[in-house]
């Protein structure tokens, strides 16, 4: 039950005090898509089929796919349900990675093997790859994933951090049995509270997820916000460019502080430090929260600051 | 999969034309709780444990219970998950009622018997009662439900329409194995698009639902809105009084039109007509949408109009 996640700052505030925390413990973009004006019906009425279809149409364009797709209350909802919908029981997860994949398969009674190379996934009934990976940013090219797909029963590719790298996505190749692609709305668009994500795959699997999720799995405001944001290609391009520049800025701060770049994506960076706990404590003394990992004594992950004032505080903390 | 529901007006608009429809096909209060100002973090950040706990505290007060409780994306989410969490496979549903209960148990591979009297539920592994019932408003007193609980494995009491009748609720009696109570936020508070509901019961069942729902099943705005609204006892009391008066108003209109009251709650009314399809068509010609049922040639269900202009249009249609 109590799996650790970034992003719950309340416990941190309770432990360390202070209200002025900068949460860099997640990979959520801190310059969010501006929430559009919402029609009253988004709040008051049951979400309509046409609002859902408009969202799915925008998502199909944004993700460049014509495969069956279902919108859910976050990519996490798909991670929760896939073990109950897919047939396989023997699962391999390319690790280390986002810990909910293994946890949800184990909770569903599956056997889960965590493997450290893509090659070791071959032969699995179900194989899970996060691409780009969290937390180390490791990238597997689409051609390699499609080759891997032929060597496993079902390949799940979690593309929660793939928005800035559209050519990396295998969503355009989805639709046939054996491949399920997960997309997160909240991270790149900086709106994790909205709870919106997508599963893309073959018709039976997407149908199974749709049935299990029920008639109204996504809130009315999420349908509206998602449809507006996913159509806004100018915002997505500008945000990708901004993030690419800011990645260089945070890396420069970290390297000047003596840390070594260990990987990352446009939305978070992983650094090797002499002592991860000491590094987290040091940043916490400046009310900046970070992510460290039970499986590594030296790695620390940082999301990117948002406003310029946040950048200055991070620079001061690492200065 | 394609179970019929009220509330999806888009298909109606496509068939009949017109943009000025009044949707009386649901039991959703058309005078909604005013959405409060939301902090930006409700949208941008992952929903926090403290926001969830504040909501659960408000819900425990509103529902007068100290039993284990989980907040979900609508009572529907609990209806979807309970067949996967509860042990029983042989289910009886007191019918006719909201069709998702039977459908979700059948989808999970359970055998479902629809019975027409509470007595016929005795002996079931899982028994489902909607109280007050949708669509006929039938009420079973708490003492009778607690007696019934002793005659079944697990009793599910769906109290989606119970807000105006707090003394009817068995939520205060929940907490021990064998009783699960479902509450809907969206209907009485008129905010169905928010997607918020609750399951209340024994610790293992609520723990199972919590695990299956994952760490962030409810959106950040829903946590905020729910906590604010459920603490607002003055609004709830005033709304209950208003609905009680308006029930008399709509019944008078329907009876003057020659229909016979067949049941109902504070949030919807059920009328017997000479011909349900003709009655629905007549209202549709006035761009008022209603609910009829595949199992009845004569019954029509109407939610209550909201603004005075809606009441006048209904009066004109029935005049």
XYZ file of C-alpha atoms in Angstrom:
638
model
C 0.000 0.000 0.000
C 2.486 2.588 1.239
C 4.671 2.862 -1.835
C 6.790 5.989 -1.841
C 6.113 8.713 -4.393
C 7.303 12.196 -4.999
C 4.904 15.055 -4.798
C 3.292 14.803 -1.378
C 4.770 17.883 0.190
C 2.545 17.872 3.272
C 4.611 15.301 5.124
C 7.726 17.285 4.251
C 6.193 20.501 5.573
C 5.153 18.696 8.771
C 8.697 17.384 9.310
C 10.746 20.416 8.291
C 8.351 23.325 8.823
C 7.892 26.252 6.476
C 5.350 27.093 3.797
C 7.655 28.277 1.023
C 8.716 24.907 -0.360
C 9.652 24.311 -3.983
C 8.648 20.809 -4.936
C 11.252 19.360 -7.286
C 10.469 15.801 -6.148
C 8.350 15.050 -9.223
C 8.740 15.302 -12.985
C 5.704 17.574 -13.266
C 6.289 20.700 -15.357
C 6.130 23.680 -12.986
C 5.033 26.085 -15.748
C 1.593 24.570 -16.324
C -0.690 24.887 -19.282
C -3.099 27.713 -18.369
C -6.424 26.214 -17.312
C -8.980 27.507 -19.833
C -12.350 28.940 -18.903
C -14.636 25.995 -18.256
C -18.304 25.832 -19.223
C -20.552 25.334 -16.172
C -21.658 21.995 -17.591
C -18.143 20.610 -17.191
C -18.782 20.738 -13.444
C -22.507 20.125 -13.223
C -23.389 17.525 -15.845
C -22.285 13.956 -16.250
C -19.367 13.950 -18.697
C -20.823 13.523 -22.179
C -19.822 11.126 -24.919
C -19.141 14.046 -27.236
C -16.757 15.694 -24.742
C -14.970 12.363 -24.381
C -14.787 11.921 -28.152
C -13.424 15.447 -28.624
C -10.695 14.678 -26.110
C -9.837 11.385 -27.802
C -9.648 13.125 -31.169
C -7.229 15.733 -29.794
C -5.182 12.996 -28.119
C -5.030 10.942 -31.316
C -3.587 13.960 -33.132
C -1.154 14.863 -30.344
C 0.064 11.285 -30.038
C -0.009 10.652 -33.809
C -2.018 7.477 -33.547
C -5.171 5.999 -34.991
C -5.203 3.031 -32.623
C -7.989 2.346 -30.113
C -7.540 4.593 -27.079
C -9.190 5.158 -23.706
C -8.941 8.243 -21.514
C -8.535 7.465 -17.833
C -7.993 9.329 -14.560
C -4.224 9.451 -15.063
C -1.735 7.005 -16.530
C -1.789 5.596 -12.996
C -5.364 4.373 -13.548
C -4.153 2.329 -16.523
C -1.274 0.971 -14.450
C -3.798 -0.088 -11.795
C -6.118 -1.818 -14.262
C -3.783 -3.443 -16.807
C -2.888 -6.353 -14.489
C -6.618 -7.122 -14.223
C -7.282 -6.819 -17.963
C -4.231 -8.512 -19.520
C -4.082 -12.279 -19.580
C -0.458 -12.867 -18.582
C 0.696 -13.664 -15.080
C 4.490 -13.692 -15.516
C 5.767 -10.146 -15.778
C 9.165 -8.593 -16.281
C 9.820 -4.917 -15.646
C 12.893 -3.108 -16.980
C 14.236 -1.636 -13.738
C 14.904 0.515 -11.857
C 11.820 2.465 -12.893
C 8.529 3.916 -11.662
C 7.622 1.531 -8.864
C 3.872 1.326 -9.463
C 4.198 -1.047 -12.426
C 5.704 -3.894 -10.419
C 3.581 -3.090 -7.363
C 0.280 -3.237 -9.259
C 1.125 -6.511 -10.990
C 2.177 -8.021 -7.659
C -1.041 -6.763 -6.022
C -2.963 -8.574 -8.774
C -1.198 -11.832 -7.968
C 1.291 -11.835 -10.847
C 4.913 -12.862 -10.514
C 7.197 -9.933 -11.292
C 10.863 -10.108 -12.183
C 12.797 -6.858 -12.315
C 15.474 -7.052 -14.998
C 18.196 -4.576 -15.842
C 18.558 -4.937 -19.625
C 16.026 -4.850 -22.460
C 17.363 -8.186 -23.688
C 16.355 -9.821 -20.416
C 12.705 -8.960 -21.129
C 12.592 -11.445 -24.026
C 10.319 -14.375 -23.322
C 8.132 -12.596 -20.771
C 4.341 -12.941 -20.936
C 4.122 -9.240 -20.101
C 7.075 -6.844 -20.356
C 7.082 -3.274 -19.046
C 9.337 -0.505 -20.329
C 9.134 3.151 -19.298
C 10.479 5.158 -22.258
C 12.145 7.514 -21.618
C 12.762 5.859 -18.300
C 12.146 7.341 -14.892
C 14.471 8.134 -13.158
C 17.501 7.612 -15.414
C 16.113 8.822 -18.755
C 17.306 5.716 -20.602
C 15.855 5.673 -24.120
C 15.026 2.651 -26.245
C 14.484 3.468 -29.943
C 11.087 2.513 -31.426
C 12.646 -0.039 -33.775
C 14.193 -1.856 -30.833
C 10.879 -1.787 -28.976
C 9.030 -3.226 -31.967
C 11.646 -5.992 -32.179
C 11.218 -6.619 -28.464
C 7.435 -6.732 -28.910
C 7.857 -9.816 -31.102
C 9.743 -11.551 -28.298
C 7.171 -11.061 -25.539
C 3.461 -11.677 -25.083
C 2.449 -8.089 -24.406
C 4.782 -5.113 -24.273
C 3.655 -2.164 -22.152
C 5.470 1.058 -23.044
C 4.866 3.800 -20.478
C 5.515 7.068 -22.324
C 4.637 9.326 -19.403
C 7.655 11.537 -20.112
C 7.725 11.247 -23.923
C 5.871 14.450 -24.884
C 9.042 16.408 -25.725
C 10.322 13.511 -27.877
C 7.463 12.664 -30.269
C 9.717 10.624 -32.559
C 10.434 8.292 -29.662
C 6.795 7.271 -29.293
C 5.484 3.911 -30.453
C 1.888 5.193 -30.175
C 1.806 5.585 -34.000
C 2.641 1.874 -34.258
C -0.013 0.686 -31.792
C -3.301 -1.016 -32.618
C -2.383 -4.676 -32.956
C -2.290 -7.194 -30.091
C 0.892 -7.271 -28.050
C 1.513 -3.540 -27.538
C -0.029 -1.153 -25.017
C 1.183 2.458 -24.834
C 0.494 4.664 -21.806
C 0.494 8.454 -21.963
C 0.284 10.901 -19.066
C -1.346 14.299 -19.485
C -0.451 15.823 -16.133
C 3.342 15.788 -16.287
C 4.259 17.704 -19.457
C 1.205 19.967 -19.166
C 1.914 20.569 -15.471
C -1.620 19.666 -14.409
C -1.245 16.517 -12.335
C -4.247 17.401 -10.181
C -6.542 17.104 -13.198
C -5.970 13.307 -13.306
C -5.851 12.461 -17.001
C -3.979 9.834 -18.961
C -4.453 7.481 -21.874
C -3.979 3.855 -22.822
C -3.491 3.058 -26.502
C -3.484 -0.463 -27.929
C -5.442 -3.233 -29.561
C -9.232 -3.163 -29.473
C -9.754 -6.021 -26.972
C -7.334 -4.583 -24.412
C -8.646 -1.035 -24.746
C -12.182 -2.395 -24.625
C -11.361 -4.241 -21.419
C -9.932 -1.105 -19.829
C -12.924 0.924 -20.993
C -15.368 -1.549 -19.468
C -13.455 -1.738 -16.201
C -13.222 2.060 -15.959
C -16.962 2.530 -16.324
C -18.946 5.193 -18.136
C -17.445 8.359 -16.563
C -13.826 7.708 -15.536
C -12.605 11.223 -16.394
C -14.050 14.363 -14.798
C -15.787 16.958 -16.970
C -13.135 19.658 -16.402
C -10.388 17.166 -17.330
C -12.120 16.391 -20.640
C -12.279 20.105 -21.492
C -8.774 21.000 -20.346
C -7.227 17.967 -22.019
C -8.920 18.638 -25.364
C -7.840 22.278 -25.350
C -4.265 21.626 -24.273
C -3.592 18.659 -26.555
C -4.660 20.708 -29.593
C -2.295 23.538 -28.665
C 0.754 22.463 -30.652
C 2.326 25.921 -30.346
C 2.356 25.648 -26.550
C 3.792 22.137 -26.732
C 6.590 23.230 -29.063
C 7.447 26.311 -27.040
C 7.416 24.282 -23.825
C 9.688 21.630 -25.310
C 12.147 24.338 -26.382
C 12.023 26.006 -22.960
C 12.563 22.703 -21.172
C 15.509 21.839 -23.437
C 17.194 25.115 -22.474
C 16.374 24.769 -18.801
C 17.792 21.263 -18.677
C 21.149 22.798 -19.549
C 20.678 25.424 -16.855
C 19.926 22.942 -14.049
C 22.692 20.584 -15.175
C 25.163 23.468 -15.015
C 24.072 24.272 -11.451
C 24.335 20.651 -10.358
C 27.693 20.046 -11.999
C 29.112 23.235 -10.488
C 27.956 21.833 -7.128
C 30.078 18.735 -7.739
C 27.341 16.341 -8.780
C 27.626 14.129 -11.860
C 24.855 13.844 -14.425
C 23.482 10.282 -14.328
C 20.612 10.727 -16.766
C 17.283 12.444 -17.140
C 14.603 13.756 -19.470
C 13.240 17.184 -20.369
C 11.204 17.052 -17.125
C 13.667 15.788 -14.502
C 17.393 15.177 -14.050
C 19.227 12.434 -12.174
C 22.539 13.235 -10.488
C 25.121 11.138 -8.731
C 26.192 12.679 -5.442
C 28.584 11.604 -2.698
C 25.581 10.947 -0.411
C 21.968 11.172 -1.622
C 20.525 11.623 1.866
C 22.927 14.431 2.651
C 22.123 16.061 -0.696
C 18.381 15.854 -0.025
C 18.861 17.239 3.495
C 20.948 20.110 2.169
C 18.303 21.102 -0.370
C 15.597 20.643 2.280
C 17.411 23.148 4.492
C 16.658 25.596 1.655
C 13.049 24.342 1.485
C 13.600 22.608 -1.840
C 12.247 19.085 -1.951
C 13.902 16.390 -4.083
C 13.591 12.691 -4.741
C 15.985 10.025 -3.578
C 15.592 6.283 -3.939
C 15.688 3.389 -1.484
C 17.765 1.376 -3.977
C 20.545 3.947 -4.405
C 22.715 5.656 -1.746
C 24.057 8.245 -4.191
C 21.393 9.234 -6.740
C 19.132 12.273 -6.430
C 16.435 13.321 -8.889
C 15.344 16.913 -9.429
C 12.463 18.272 -11.406
C 12.963 21.623 -13.099
C 12.128 24.839 -11.234
C 9.334 26.981 -12.659
C 9.404 30.721 -12.097
C 12.697 32.641 -12.146
C 12.508 33.090 -8.352
C 12.572 29.322 -7.977
C 15.628 29.076 -10.218
C 17.403 31.682 -8.094
C 16.643 29.760 -4.913
C 17.955 26.528 -6.421
C 21.081 28.347 -7.619
C 21.605 29.746 -4.119
C 21.146 26.320 -2.548
C 23.651 24.748 -4.936
C 25.993 27.758 -4.919
C -20.957 -2.264 -22.406
C -23.573 0.032 -23.934
C -25.827 0.294 -20.907
C -28.300 3.146 -21.145
C -27.981 6.082 -18.779
C -29.606 9.432 -18.402
C -27.578 12.541 -18.795
C -25.945 12.243 -22.185
C -27.774 14.995 -23.983
C -25.548 15.042 -27.051
C -27.243 12.115 -28.725
C -30.586 13.754 -28.000
C -29.449 17.022 -29.555
C -28.174 15.161 -32.606
C -31.519 13.380 -33.053
C -33.935 16.187 -32.245
C -31.907 19.329 -32.982
C -31.838 22.453 -30.855
C -29.462 23.790 -28.248
C -31.917 24.874 -25.559
C -32.558 21.502 -23.942
C -33.451 21.062 -20.294
C -32.008 17.771 -19.095
C -34.437 16.166 -16.637
C -33.207 12.665 -17.529
C -31.043 12.410 -14.406
C -31.480 12.869 -10.676
C -28.770 15.524 -10.563
C -29.759 18.687 -8.703
C -29.962 21.492 -11.276
C -29.185 24.193 -8.684
C -25.594 23.172 -8.002
C -23.379 23.974 -5.084
C -21.346 27.005 -6.195
C -17.845 25.870 -7.156
C -15.480 27.623 -4.735
C -12.306 29.404 -5.793
C -9.678 26.731 -6.236
C -6.019 27.078 -5.287
C -3.720 26.658 -8.291
C -2.184 23.595 -6.654
C -5.508 21.755 -6.946
C -4.869 21.705 -10.680
C -1.097 21.557 -10.876
C 0.088 19.263 -8.088
C -0.557 15.623 -7.434
C -3.465 15.414 -4.968
C -1.974 15.422 -1.474
C -2.684 13.096 1.432
C -3.741 16.068 3.544
C -6.305 17.230 0.949
C -7.661 13.681 0.822
C -7.812 13.487 4.619
C -9.603 16.847 4.850
C -12.206 15.572 2.398
C -12.659 12.323 4.316
C -13.094 14.254 7.569
C -15.803 16.437 6.021
C -17.477 13.368 4.541
C -17.393 11.532 7.881
C -19.225 14.475 9.472
C -21.728 14.868 6.652
C -22.490 11.144 6.591
C -22.354 10.793 10.399
C -19.963 7.875 10.350
C -16.648 6.900 11.879
C -16.247 3.809 9.713
C -13.382 3.299 7.253
C -14.081 5.266 4.079
C -12.488 5.795 0.671
C -13.111 8.665 -1.730
C -13.401 7.595 -5.353
C -14.163 9.146 -8.743
C -17.915 8.836 -8.226
C -20.087 6.188 -6.589
C -19.836 4.573 -10.021
C -16.155 3.850 -9.382
C -17.103 1.873 -6.281
C -19.785 0.034 -8.249
C -17.132 -0.880 -10.837
C -14.624 -2.129 -8.258
C -16.738 -3.864 -5.607
C -17.257 -7.022 -7.719
C -13.463 -7.332 -7.943
C -12.856 -6.705 -4.237
C -15.677 -8.643 -2.546
C -15.343 -12.389 -2.224
C -18.875 -13.473 -3.152
C -19.892 -14.666 -6.619
C -23.666 -15.139 -6.170
C -25.375 -11.758 -6.150
C -28.950 -10.598 -5.748
C -30.049 -7.084 -6.627
C -33.334 -5.594 -5.426
C -34.841 -4.529 -8.741
C -35.742 -2.616 -10.774
C -32.955 -0.231 -9.862
C -29.853 1.526 -11.195
C -28.645 -0.905 -13.823
C -24.899 -0.593 -13.222
C -24.931 -2.785 -10.102
C -26.063 -5.935 -11.908
C -24.045 -5.084 -15.020
C -20.758 -4.689 -13.133
C -21.194 -7.915 -11.181
C -22.030 -9.766 -14.399
C -18.994 -8.237 -16.124
C -16.868 -9.588 -13.260
C -18.207 -13.114 -13.847
C -20.695 -13.217 -10.967
C -24.168 -14.707 -11.208
C -26.796 -12.035 -10.628
C -30.421 -12.601 -9.716
C -32.728 -9.619 -9.813
C -35.387 -9.945 -7.121
C -38.409 -7.781 -6.439
C -38.751 -7.933 -2.648
C -36.258 -7.333 0.170
C -37.168 -10.710 1.640
C -35.951 -12.437 -1.515
C -32.440 -11.076 -0.879
C -32.021 -13.328 2.187
C -29.401 -16.002 1.681
C -27.439 -14.133 -0.987
C -23.650 -13.996 -0.809
C -23.886 -10.354 -1.903
C -27.113 -8.334 -1.807
C -27.563 -4.899 -3.360
C -30.162 -2.340 -2.261
C -30.415 1.226 -3.536
C -32.001 3.252 -0.728
C -33.954 5.322 -1.511
C -34.337 3.392 -4.710
C -33.889 4.697 -8.220
C -36.289 5.083 -9.998
C -39.245 4.335 -7.698
C -38.052 5.952 -4.461
C -38.846 2.847 -2.402
C -37.418 3.231 1.103
C -36.235 0.491 3.435
C -35.818 1.623 7.049
C -32.344 1.199 8.600
C -33.585 -1.365 11.129
C -34.880 -3.565 8.323
C -31.576 -3.203 6.450
C -29.587 -4.202 9.519
C -31.833 -7.249 9.938
C -31.316 -8.073 6.268
C -27.547 -7.673 6.707
C -27.591 -10.618 9.111
C -29.235 -12.782 6.441
C -26.714 -12.159 3.656
C -22.953 -12.343 3.243
C -22.393 -8.716 2.308
C -25.088 -6.065 1.977
C -24.320 -3.152 -0.345
C -26.524 -0.128 0.323
C -26.258 2.481 -2.418
C -27.330 5.759 -0.801
C -26.716 7.911 -3.867
C -30.005 9.772 -3.309
C -30.058 9.750 0.518
C -28.631 13.214 1.252
C -32.025 14.817 1.948
C -32.935 11.941 4.310
C -30.021 11.623 6.743
C -31.995 9.468 9.159
C -32.402 6.879 6.439
C -28.664 6.290 6.145
C -26.942 3.211 7.532
C -23.536 4.902 7.151
C -23.530 5.564 10.929
C -23.893 1.798 11.457
C -21.094 0.770 9.072
C -17.613 -0.429 9.997
C -18.083 -4.153 10.587
C -17.846 -6.842 7.911
C -20.983 -7.464 5.898
C -22.060 -3.880 5.128
C -20.807 -1.492 2.441
C -22.470 1.914 2.012
C -22.036 3.975 -1.165
C -22.514 7.732 -1.279
C -22.587 9.984 -4.319
C -21.401 13.586 -4.145
C -22.468 14.755 -7.586
C -26.227 14.263 -7.425
C -27.394 16.259 -4.396
C -24.641 18.859 -4.850
C -25.404 19.122 -8.563
C -21.765 18.579 -9.581
C -21.750 15.277 -11.419
C -18.872 16.386 -13.653
C -16.572 16.559 -10.622
C -16.626 12.738 -10.245
C -16.686 12.147 -6.510
C -18.224 9.463 -4.366
C -17.474 7.380 -1.309
C -17.499 3.794 -0.105
C -17.907 3.198 3.624
C -17.496 -0.183 5.294
C -15.209 -2.577 7.097
C -11.459 -2.043 7.003
C -10.564 -4.971 4.699
C -13.130 -4.030 2.054
C -12.271 -0.335 2.134
C -8.587 -1.241 2.109
C -9.153 -3.393 -0.952
C -10.959 -0.589 -2.764
C -8.246 1.885 -1.755
C -5.507 -0.370 -3.114
C -7.362 -1.023 -6.358
C -8.072 2.703 -6.872
C -4.420 3.654 -6.536
C -2.790 6.653 -4.927
C -4.671 9.501 -6.706
C -8.169 8.331 -7.668
C -9.827 11.721 -7.063
C -8.775 14.904 -8.865
C -7.388 17.829 -6.885
C -10.363 20.142 -7.635
C -12.774 17.392 -6.519
C -10.984 17.062 -3.166
C -11.292 20.821 -2.585
C -14.870 21.196 -3.768
C -16.047 18.121 -1.879
C -14.463 19.215 1.401
C -15.992 22.691 1.133
C -19.448 21.524 0.123
C -19.770 18.653 2.592
C -18.974 21.025 5.483
C -21.677 23.477 4.377
C -24.592 22.180 6.442
C -26.587 25.386 5.896
C -26.551 24.849 2.125
C -27.541 21.212 2.549
C -30.473 22.089 4.808
C -31.682 24.913 2.571
C -31.376 22.684 -0.492
C -33.319 19.883 1.175
C -36.113 22.330 2.048
C -36.157 23.756 -1.461
C -36.276 20.295 -3.030
C -39.108 19.229 -0.705
C -41.197 22.201 -1.900
C -40.302 21.689 -5.535
C -41.262 18.034 -5.411
C -44.795 19.197 -4.643
C -44.626 21.658 -7.518
C -43.543 19.110 -10.135
C -46.015 16.501 -8.846
C -48.826 19.036 -9.215
C -47.802 19.725 -12.817
C -47.609 16.026 -13.670
C -50.871 15.121 -11.985
C -52.679 17.986 -13.722
C -51.319 16.521 -16.966
C -53.045 13.234 -16.128
C -50.027 11.283 -14.935
C -50.067 9.277 -11.692
C -47.298 9.503 -9.112
C -45.502 6.163 -8.959
C -42.718 7.130 -6.572
C -39.633 9.270 -6.317
C -37.164 11.060 -4.097
C -36.239 14.671 -3.443
C -34.182 14.580 -6.659
C -36.452 12.835 -9.192
C -40.061 11.745 -9.596
C -41.525 8.668 -11.274
C -44.887 8.928 -13.015
C -47.183 6.400 -14.613
C -48.399 7.570 -17.996
C -50.612 6.005 -20.661
C -47.533 5.573 -22.882
C -43.999 6.320 -21.697
C -42.566 6.708 -25.208
C -45.306 9.143 -26.196
C -44.753 11.085 -22.964
C -41.010 11.304 -23.619
C -41.621 12.360 -27.226
C -44.072 15.036 -26.114
C -41.583 16.527 -23.659
C -38.827 16.223 -26.270
C -40.908 18.326 -28.658
C -40.500 21.039 -25.996
C -36.778 20.274 -25.755
C -37.119 18.720 -22.313
C -35.335 15.401 -21.941
C -36.674 12.687 -19.636
C -35.909 9.115 -18.713
C -37.940 6.075 -19.678
C -37.080 2.447 -19.049
C -36.774 -0.595 -21.302
C -38.615 -2.668 -18.678
C -41.697 -0.436 -18.443
C -44.057 0.778 -21.204
C -45.726 3.343 -18.937
C -43.220 4.841 -16.466
C -41.363 8.109 -16.996
C -38.833 9.659 -14.620
C -38.215 13.391 -14.335
C -35.523 15.234 -12.451
C -36.482 18.607 -11.002
C -36.032 21.771 -13.087
C -33.544 24.342 -11.820
C -34.080 27.987 -12.649
C -37.585 29.471 -12.753
C -37.416 29.686 -16.553
C -37.004 25.905 -16.656
C -40.039 25.441 -14.407
C -42.103 27.632 -16.715
C -41.076 25.614 -19.738
C -41.987 22.362 -18.013
C -45.328 23.851 -16.937
C -45.990 24.918 -20.522
C -45.079 21.475 -21.854
C -47.396 19.779 -19.357
C -50.099 22.475 -19.573
